[in-house]
mmCIF file of C-alpha atoms in Angstrom:
data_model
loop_
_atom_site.group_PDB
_atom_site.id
_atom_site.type_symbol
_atom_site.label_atom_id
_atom_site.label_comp_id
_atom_site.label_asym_id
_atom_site.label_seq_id
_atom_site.Cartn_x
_atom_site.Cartn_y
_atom_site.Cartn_z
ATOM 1 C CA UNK I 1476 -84.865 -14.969 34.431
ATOM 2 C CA UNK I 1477 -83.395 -18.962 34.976
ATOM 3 C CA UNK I 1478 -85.365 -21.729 36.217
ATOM 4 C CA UNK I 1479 -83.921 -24.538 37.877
ATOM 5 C CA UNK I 1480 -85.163 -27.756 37.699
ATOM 6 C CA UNK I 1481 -83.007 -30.091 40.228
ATOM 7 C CA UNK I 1482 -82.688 -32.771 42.657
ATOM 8 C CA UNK I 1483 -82.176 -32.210 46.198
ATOM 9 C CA UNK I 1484 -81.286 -34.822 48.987
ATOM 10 C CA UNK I 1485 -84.154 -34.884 52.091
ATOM 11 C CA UNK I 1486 -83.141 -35.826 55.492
ATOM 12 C CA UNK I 1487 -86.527 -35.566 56.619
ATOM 13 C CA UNK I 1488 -87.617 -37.627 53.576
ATOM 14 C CA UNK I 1489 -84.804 -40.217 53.444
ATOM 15 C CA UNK I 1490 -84.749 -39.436 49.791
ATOM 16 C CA UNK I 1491 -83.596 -37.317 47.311
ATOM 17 C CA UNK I 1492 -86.435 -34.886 45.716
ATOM 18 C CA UNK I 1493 -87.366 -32.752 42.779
ATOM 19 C CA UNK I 1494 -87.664 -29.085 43.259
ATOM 20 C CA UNK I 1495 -87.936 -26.531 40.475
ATOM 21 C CA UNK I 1496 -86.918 -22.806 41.353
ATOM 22 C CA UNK I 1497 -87.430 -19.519 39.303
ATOM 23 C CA UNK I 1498 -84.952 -16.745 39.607
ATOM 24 C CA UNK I 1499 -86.047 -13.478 38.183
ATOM 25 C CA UNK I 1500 -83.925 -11.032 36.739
ATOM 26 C CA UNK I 1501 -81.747 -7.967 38.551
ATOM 27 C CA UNK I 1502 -84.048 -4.596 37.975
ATOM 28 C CA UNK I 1503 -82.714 -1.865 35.769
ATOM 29 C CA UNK I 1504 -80.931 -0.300 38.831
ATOM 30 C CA UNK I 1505 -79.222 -4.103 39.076
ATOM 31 C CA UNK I 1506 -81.076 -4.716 42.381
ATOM 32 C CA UNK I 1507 -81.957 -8.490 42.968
ATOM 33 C CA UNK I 1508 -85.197 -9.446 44.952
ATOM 34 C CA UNK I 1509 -84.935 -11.212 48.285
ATOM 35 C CA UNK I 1510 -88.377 -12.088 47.854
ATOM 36 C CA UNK I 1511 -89.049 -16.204 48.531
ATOM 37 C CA UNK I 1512 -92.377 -17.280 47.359
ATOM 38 C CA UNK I 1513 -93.043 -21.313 48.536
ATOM 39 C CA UNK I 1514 -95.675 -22.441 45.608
ATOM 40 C CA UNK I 1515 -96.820 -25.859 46.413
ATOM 41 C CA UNK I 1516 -98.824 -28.112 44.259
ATOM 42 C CA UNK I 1517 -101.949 -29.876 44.971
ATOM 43 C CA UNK I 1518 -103.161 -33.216 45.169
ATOM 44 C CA UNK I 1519 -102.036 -36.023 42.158
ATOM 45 C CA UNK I 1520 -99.660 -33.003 41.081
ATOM 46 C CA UNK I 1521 -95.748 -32.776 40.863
ATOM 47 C CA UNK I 1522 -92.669 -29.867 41.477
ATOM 48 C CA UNK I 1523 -93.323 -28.418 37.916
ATOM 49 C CA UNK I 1524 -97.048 -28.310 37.479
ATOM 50 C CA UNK I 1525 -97.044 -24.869 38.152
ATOM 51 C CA UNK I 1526 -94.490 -23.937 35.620
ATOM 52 C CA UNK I 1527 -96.471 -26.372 33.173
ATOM 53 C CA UNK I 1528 -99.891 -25.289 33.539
ATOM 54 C CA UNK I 1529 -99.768 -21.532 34.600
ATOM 55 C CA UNK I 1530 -97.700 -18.426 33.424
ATOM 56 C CA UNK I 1531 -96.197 -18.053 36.418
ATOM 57 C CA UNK I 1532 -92.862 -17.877 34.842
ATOM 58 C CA UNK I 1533 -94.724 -15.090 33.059
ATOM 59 C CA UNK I 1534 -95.306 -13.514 35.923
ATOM 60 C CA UNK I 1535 -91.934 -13.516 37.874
ATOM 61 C CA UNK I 1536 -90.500 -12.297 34.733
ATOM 62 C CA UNK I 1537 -92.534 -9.351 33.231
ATOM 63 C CA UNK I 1538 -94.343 -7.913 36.860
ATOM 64 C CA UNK I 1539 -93.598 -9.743 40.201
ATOM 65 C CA UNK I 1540 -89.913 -10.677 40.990
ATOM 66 C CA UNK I 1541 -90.018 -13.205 43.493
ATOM 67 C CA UNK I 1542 -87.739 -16.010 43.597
ATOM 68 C CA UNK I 1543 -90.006 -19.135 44.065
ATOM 69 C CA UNK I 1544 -90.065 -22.514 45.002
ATOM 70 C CA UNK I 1545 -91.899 -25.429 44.440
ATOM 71 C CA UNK I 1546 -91.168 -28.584 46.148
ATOM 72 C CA UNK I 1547 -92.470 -32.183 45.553
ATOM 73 C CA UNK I 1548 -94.348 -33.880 48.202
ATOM 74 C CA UNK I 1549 -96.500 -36.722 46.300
ATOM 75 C CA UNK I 1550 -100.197 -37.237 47.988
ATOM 76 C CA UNK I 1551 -98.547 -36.754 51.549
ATOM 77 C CA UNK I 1552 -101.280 -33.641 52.186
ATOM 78 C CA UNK I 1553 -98.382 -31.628 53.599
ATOM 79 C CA UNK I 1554 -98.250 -34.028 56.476
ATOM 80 C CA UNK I 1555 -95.957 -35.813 58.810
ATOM 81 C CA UNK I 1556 -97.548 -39.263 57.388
ATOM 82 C CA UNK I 1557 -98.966 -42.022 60.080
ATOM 83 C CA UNK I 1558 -97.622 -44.534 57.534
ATOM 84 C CA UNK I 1559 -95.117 -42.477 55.180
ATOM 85 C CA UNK I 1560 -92.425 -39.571 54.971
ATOM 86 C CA UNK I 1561 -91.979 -36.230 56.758
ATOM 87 C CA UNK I 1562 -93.181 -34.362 54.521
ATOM 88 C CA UNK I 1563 -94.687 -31.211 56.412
ATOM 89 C CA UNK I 1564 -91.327 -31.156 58.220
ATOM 90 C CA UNK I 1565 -89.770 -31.620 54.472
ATOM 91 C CA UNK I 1566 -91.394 -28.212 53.294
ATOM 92 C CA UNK I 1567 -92.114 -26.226 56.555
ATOM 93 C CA UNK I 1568 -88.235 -26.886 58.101
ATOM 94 C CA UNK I 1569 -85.717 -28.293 56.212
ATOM 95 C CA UNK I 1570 -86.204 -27.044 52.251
ATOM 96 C CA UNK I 1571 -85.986 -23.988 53.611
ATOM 97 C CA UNK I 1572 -82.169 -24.506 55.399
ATOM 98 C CA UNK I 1573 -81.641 -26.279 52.017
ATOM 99 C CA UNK I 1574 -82.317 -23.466 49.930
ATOM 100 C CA UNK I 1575 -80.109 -20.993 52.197
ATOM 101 C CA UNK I 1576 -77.380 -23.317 51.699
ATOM 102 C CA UNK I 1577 -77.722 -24.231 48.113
ATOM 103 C CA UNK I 1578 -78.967 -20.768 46.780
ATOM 104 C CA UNK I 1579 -77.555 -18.361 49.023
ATOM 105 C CA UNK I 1580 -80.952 -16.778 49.590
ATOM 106 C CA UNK I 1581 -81.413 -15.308 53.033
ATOM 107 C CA UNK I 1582 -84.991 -15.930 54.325
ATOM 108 C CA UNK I 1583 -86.476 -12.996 56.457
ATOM 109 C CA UNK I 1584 -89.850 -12.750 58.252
ATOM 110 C CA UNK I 1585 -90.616 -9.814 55.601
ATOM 111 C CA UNK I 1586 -89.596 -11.688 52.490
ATOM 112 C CA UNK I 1587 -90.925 -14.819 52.753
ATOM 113 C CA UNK I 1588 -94.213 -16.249 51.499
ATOM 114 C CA UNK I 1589 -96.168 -19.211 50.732
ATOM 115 C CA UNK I 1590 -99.000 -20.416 48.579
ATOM 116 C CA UNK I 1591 -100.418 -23.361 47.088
ATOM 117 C CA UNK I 1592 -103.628 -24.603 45.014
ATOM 118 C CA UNK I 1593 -106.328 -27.630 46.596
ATOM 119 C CA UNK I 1594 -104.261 -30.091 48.639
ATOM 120 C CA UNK I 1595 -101.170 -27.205 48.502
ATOM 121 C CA UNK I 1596 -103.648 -24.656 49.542
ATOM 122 C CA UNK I 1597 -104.037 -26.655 52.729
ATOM 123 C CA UNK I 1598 -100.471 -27.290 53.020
ATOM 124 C CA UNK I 1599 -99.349 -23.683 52.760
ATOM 125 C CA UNK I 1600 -101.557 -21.753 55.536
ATOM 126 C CA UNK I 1601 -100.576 -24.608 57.464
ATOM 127 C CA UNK I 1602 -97.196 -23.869 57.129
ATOM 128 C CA UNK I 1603 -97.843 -20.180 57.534
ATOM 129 C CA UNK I 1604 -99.777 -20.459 60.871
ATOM 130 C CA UNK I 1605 -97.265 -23.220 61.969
ATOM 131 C CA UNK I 1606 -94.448 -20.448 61.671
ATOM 132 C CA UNK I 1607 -95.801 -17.416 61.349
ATOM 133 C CA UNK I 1608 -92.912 -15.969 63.040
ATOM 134 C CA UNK I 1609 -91.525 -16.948 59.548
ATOM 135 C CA UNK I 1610 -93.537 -16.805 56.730
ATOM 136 C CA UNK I 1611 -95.589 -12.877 56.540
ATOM 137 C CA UNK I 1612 -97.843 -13.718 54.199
ATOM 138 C CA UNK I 1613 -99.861 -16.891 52.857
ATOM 139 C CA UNK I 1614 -102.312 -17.678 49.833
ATOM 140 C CA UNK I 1615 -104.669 -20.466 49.346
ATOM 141 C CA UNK I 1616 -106.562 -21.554 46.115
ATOM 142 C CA UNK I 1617 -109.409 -23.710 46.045
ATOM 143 C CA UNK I 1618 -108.100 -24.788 49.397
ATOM 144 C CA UNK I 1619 -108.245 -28.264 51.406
ATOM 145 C CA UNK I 1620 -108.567 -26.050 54.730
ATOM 146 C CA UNK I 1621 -110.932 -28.549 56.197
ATOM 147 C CA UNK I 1622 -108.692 -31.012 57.250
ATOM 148 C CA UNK I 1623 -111.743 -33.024 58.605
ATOM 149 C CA UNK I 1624 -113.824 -33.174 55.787
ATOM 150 C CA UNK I 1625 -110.897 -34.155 53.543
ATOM 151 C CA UNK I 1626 -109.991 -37.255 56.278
ATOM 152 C CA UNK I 1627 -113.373 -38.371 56.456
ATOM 153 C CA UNK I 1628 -115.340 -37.164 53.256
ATOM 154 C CA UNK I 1629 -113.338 -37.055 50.460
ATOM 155 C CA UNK I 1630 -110.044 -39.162 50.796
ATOM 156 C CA UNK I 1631 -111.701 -42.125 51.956
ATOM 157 C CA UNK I 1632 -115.057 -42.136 49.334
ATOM 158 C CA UNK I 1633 -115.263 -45.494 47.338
ATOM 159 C CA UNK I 1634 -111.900 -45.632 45.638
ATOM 160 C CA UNK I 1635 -109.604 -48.313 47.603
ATOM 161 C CA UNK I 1636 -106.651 -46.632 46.200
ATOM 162 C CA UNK I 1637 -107.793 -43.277 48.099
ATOM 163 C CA UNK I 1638 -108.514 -45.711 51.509
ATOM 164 C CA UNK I 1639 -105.274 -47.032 51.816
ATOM 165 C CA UNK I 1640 -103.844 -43.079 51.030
ATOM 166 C CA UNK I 1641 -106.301 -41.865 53.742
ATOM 167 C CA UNK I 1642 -104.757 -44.162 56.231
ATOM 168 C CA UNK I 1643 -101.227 -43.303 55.208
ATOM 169 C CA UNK I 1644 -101.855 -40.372 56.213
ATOM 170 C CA UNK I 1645 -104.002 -40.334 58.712
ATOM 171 C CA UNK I 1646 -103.728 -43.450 60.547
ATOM 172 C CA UNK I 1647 -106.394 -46.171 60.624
ATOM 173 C CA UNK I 1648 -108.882 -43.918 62.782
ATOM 174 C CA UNK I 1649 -108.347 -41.064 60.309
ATOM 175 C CA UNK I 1650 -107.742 -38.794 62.701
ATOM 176 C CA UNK I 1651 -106.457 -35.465 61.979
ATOM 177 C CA UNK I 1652 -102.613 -35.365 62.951
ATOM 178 C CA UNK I 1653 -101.998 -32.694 65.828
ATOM 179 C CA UNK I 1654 -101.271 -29.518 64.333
ATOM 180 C CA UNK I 1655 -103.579 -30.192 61.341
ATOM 181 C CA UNK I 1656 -106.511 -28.576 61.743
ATOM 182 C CA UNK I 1657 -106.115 -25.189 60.409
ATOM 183 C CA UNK I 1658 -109.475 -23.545 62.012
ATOM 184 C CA UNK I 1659 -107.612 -24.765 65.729
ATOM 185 C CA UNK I 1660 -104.273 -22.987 64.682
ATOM 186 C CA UNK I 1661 -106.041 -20.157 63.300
ATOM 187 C CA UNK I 1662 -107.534 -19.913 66.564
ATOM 188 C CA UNK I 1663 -104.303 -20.013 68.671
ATOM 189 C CA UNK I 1664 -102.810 -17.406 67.113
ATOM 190 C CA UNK I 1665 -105.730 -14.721 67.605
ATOM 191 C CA UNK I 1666 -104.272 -13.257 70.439
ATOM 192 C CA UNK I 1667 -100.077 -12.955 69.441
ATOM 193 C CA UNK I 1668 -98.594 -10.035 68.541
ATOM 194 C CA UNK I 1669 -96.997 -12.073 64.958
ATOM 195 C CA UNK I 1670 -99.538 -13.361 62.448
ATOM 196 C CA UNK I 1671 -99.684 -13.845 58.806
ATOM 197 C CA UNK I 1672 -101.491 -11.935 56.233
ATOM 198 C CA UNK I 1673 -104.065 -14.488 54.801
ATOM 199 C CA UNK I 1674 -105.874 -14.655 51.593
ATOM 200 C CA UNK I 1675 -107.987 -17.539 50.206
ATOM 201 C CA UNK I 1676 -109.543 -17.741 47.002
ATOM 202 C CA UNK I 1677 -112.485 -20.318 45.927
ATOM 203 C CA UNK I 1678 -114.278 -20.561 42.424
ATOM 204 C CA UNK I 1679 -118.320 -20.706 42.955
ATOM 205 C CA UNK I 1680 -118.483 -24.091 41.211
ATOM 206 C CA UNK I 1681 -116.019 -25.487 43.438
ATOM 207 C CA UNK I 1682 -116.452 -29.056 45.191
ATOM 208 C CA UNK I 1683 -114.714 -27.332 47.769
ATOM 209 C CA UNK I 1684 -116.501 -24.236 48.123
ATOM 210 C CA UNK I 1685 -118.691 -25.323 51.289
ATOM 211 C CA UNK I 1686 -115.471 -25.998 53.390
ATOM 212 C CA UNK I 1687 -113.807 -22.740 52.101
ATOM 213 C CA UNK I 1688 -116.770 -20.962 52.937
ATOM 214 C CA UNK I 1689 -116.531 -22.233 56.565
ATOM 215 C CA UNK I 1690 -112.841 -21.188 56.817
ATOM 216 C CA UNK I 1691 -113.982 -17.571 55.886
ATOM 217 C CA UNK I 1692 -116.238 -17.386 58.634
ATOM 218 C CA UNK I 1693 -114.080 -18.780 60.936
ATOM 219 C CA UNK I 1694 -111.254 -16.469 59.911
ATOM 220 C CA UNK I 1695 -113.754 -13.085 59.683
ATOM 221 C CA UNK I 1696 -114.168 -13.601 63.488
ATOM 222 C CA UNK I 1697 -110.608 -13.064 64.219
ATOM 223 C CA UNK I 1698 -108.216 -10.605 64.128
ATOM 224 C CA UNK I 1699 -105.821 -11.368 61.044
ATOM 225 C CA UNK I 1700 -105.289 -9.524 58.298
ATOM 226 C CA UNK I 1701 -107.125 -11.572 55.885
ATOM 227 C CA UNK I 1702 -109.312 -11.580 52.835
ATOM 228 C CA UNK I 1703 -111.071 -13.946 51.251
ATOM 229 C CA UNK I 1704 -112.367 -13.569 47.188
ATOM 230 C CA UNK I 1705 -114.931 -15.951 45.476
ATOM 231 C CA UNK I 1706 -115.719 -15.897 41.863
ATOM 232 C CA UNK I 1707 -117.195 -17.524 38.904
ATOM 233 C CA UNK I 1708 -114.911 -21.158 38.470
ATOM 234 C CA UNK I 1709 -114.022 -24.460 38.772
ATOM 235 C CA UNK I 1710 -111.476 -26.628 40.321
ATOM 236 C CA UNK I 1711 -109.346 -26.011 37.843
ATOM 237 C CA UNK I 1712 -106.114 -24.224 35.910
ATOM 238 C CA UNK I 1713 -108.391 -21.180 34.594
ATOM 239 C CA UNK I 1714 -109.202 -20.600 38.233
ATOM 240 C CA UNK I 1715 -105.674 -20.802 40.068
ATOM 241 C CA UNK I 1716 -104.044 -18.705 36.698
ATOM 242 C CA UNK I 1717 -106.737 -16.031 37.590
ATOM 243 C CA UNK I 1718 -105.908 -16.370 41.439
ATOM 244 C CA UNK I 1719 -102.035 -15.305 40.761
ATOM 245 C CA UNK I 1720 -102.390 -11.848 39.772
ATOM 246 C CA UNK I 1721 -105.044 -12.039 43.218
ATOM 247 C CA UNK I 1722 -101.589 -13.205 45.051
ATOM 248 C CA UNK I 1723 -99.185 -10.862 43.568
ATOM 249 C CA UNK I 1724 -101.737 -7.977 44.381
ATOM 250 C CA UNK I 1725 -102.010 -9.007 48.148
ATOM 251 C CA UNK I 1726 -98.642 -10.211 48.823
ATOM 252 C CA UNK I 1727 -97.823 -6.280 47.548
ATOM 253 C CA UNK I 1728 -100.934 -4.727 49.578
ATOM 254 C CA UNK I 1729 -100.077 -2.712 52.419
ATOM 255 C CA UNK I 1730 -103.260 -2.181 55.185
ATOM 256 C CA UNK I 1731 -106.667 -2.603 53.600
ATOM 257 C CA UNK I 1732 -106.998 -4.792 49.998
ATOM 258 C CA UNK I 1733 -109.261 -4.415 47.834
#
């Protein structure tokens, strides 16, 4: 296995930006996956949190071969900011074409997934029911999937520091940016023929577990393939390490999961 910790330049961004990558190993029978995992990080986090603060380079290595990404995006919420960078396009358009070009991997509908934890939770079925004609499958982990409450609950609160990010973002009216509200996209897809495979996962003691819950019953009234799994947790690493084997297991699920 290698991992790749590098600097890439962003036309979307107008910058150049850190992304780490893991390549697994060939198999025995010297076959290399074609798998692309997208793992994004959450809010206040960074392109190698997940490699610092989970084992999913334990993972990749010993059980689930998947070549995976994970970009940088700063506190941008995996949006095309009022008053900031492209990042959405960043992450949903272009790092893709980059990798292709860079890594020689060769993105398929059928090999290509993404996930993310809180703010990258949000920012992954997002992407996912953006494209679903190219990502298959999506995870979510203690998700932001209530782009609402986040605009006008949470980002804005008392802080000044999180006011003037809420704005960024947002705009002065906080209003959620068109194609941000992932209960309306989920909802616009119901009737095509190509959807992802969803699954979102929320600890019990999570300050997000009201707005997850509303996102499963939302989602249980239409016809995706999707599953939703709530346990004893917290906001937290122990929760999202816990949630990766829950990934793995999906992503390799065919018809009904468990």
């Amino acid at each position: 296995m290698a991992r790749l910790s590098t600097s890439i330049r962003s036309a979307a961004l107008g910058l150049n930006t850190h992304v780490e990558v893991i390549f697994p190993q060939a198999n025995p029978e010297g076959v290399i996956t074609r798998r692309v995992l997208y793992l994004l990080h959450g809010m206040t986090g960074n392109s190698s949190c997940w490699v610092n603060n989970s084992r999913i380079t334990h993972h990749i290595h010993h059980k689930h071969p998947f070549i995976v990404v994970m970009p940088e995006v700063q506190n941008s919420f995996y949006t095309d900011m009022k008053h900031g960078a492209d990042y959405f396009t960043y992450v949903a358009y272009e790092l893709p074409k980059i990798v292709e070009e860079i890594f020689n991997v060769k993105h398929t509908r059928e090999n290509t997934y993404v996930a993310g934890l809180s703010m990258g939770g949000y920012g992954a079925v997002k992407c996912a029911l953006t494209r679903p004609e190219f990502y298959c499958a999506v995870a979510s982990f203690s998700g932001a999937v209530d782009a609402e409450s986040i605009y006008h609950r949470l980002l804005p609160g008392t802080d000044e520091r999180h006011k003037k990010l809420a704005v960024s973002i947002a705009g002065e009216e906080l209003k959620v940016p068109e194609g941000g509200n992932l209960f309306a996209l989920a909802s616009n897809l119901a009737d095509k023929p190509e959807k992802p495979r969803i699954l979102v996962t929320c600890g019990d003691k999570d300050f997000l577990l009201e707005d997850n819950r509303r996102f499963d019953a939302h989602m249980k009234a239409l016809p995706f393939e999707y599953a939703y799994k709530e346990w004893a947790g917290d906001h937290d690493w122990d929760f999202w390490e816990e949630s990766l084997p829950v990934m793995f297991d999906f992503f390799n699920s065919e018809g009904e999961f468990a």
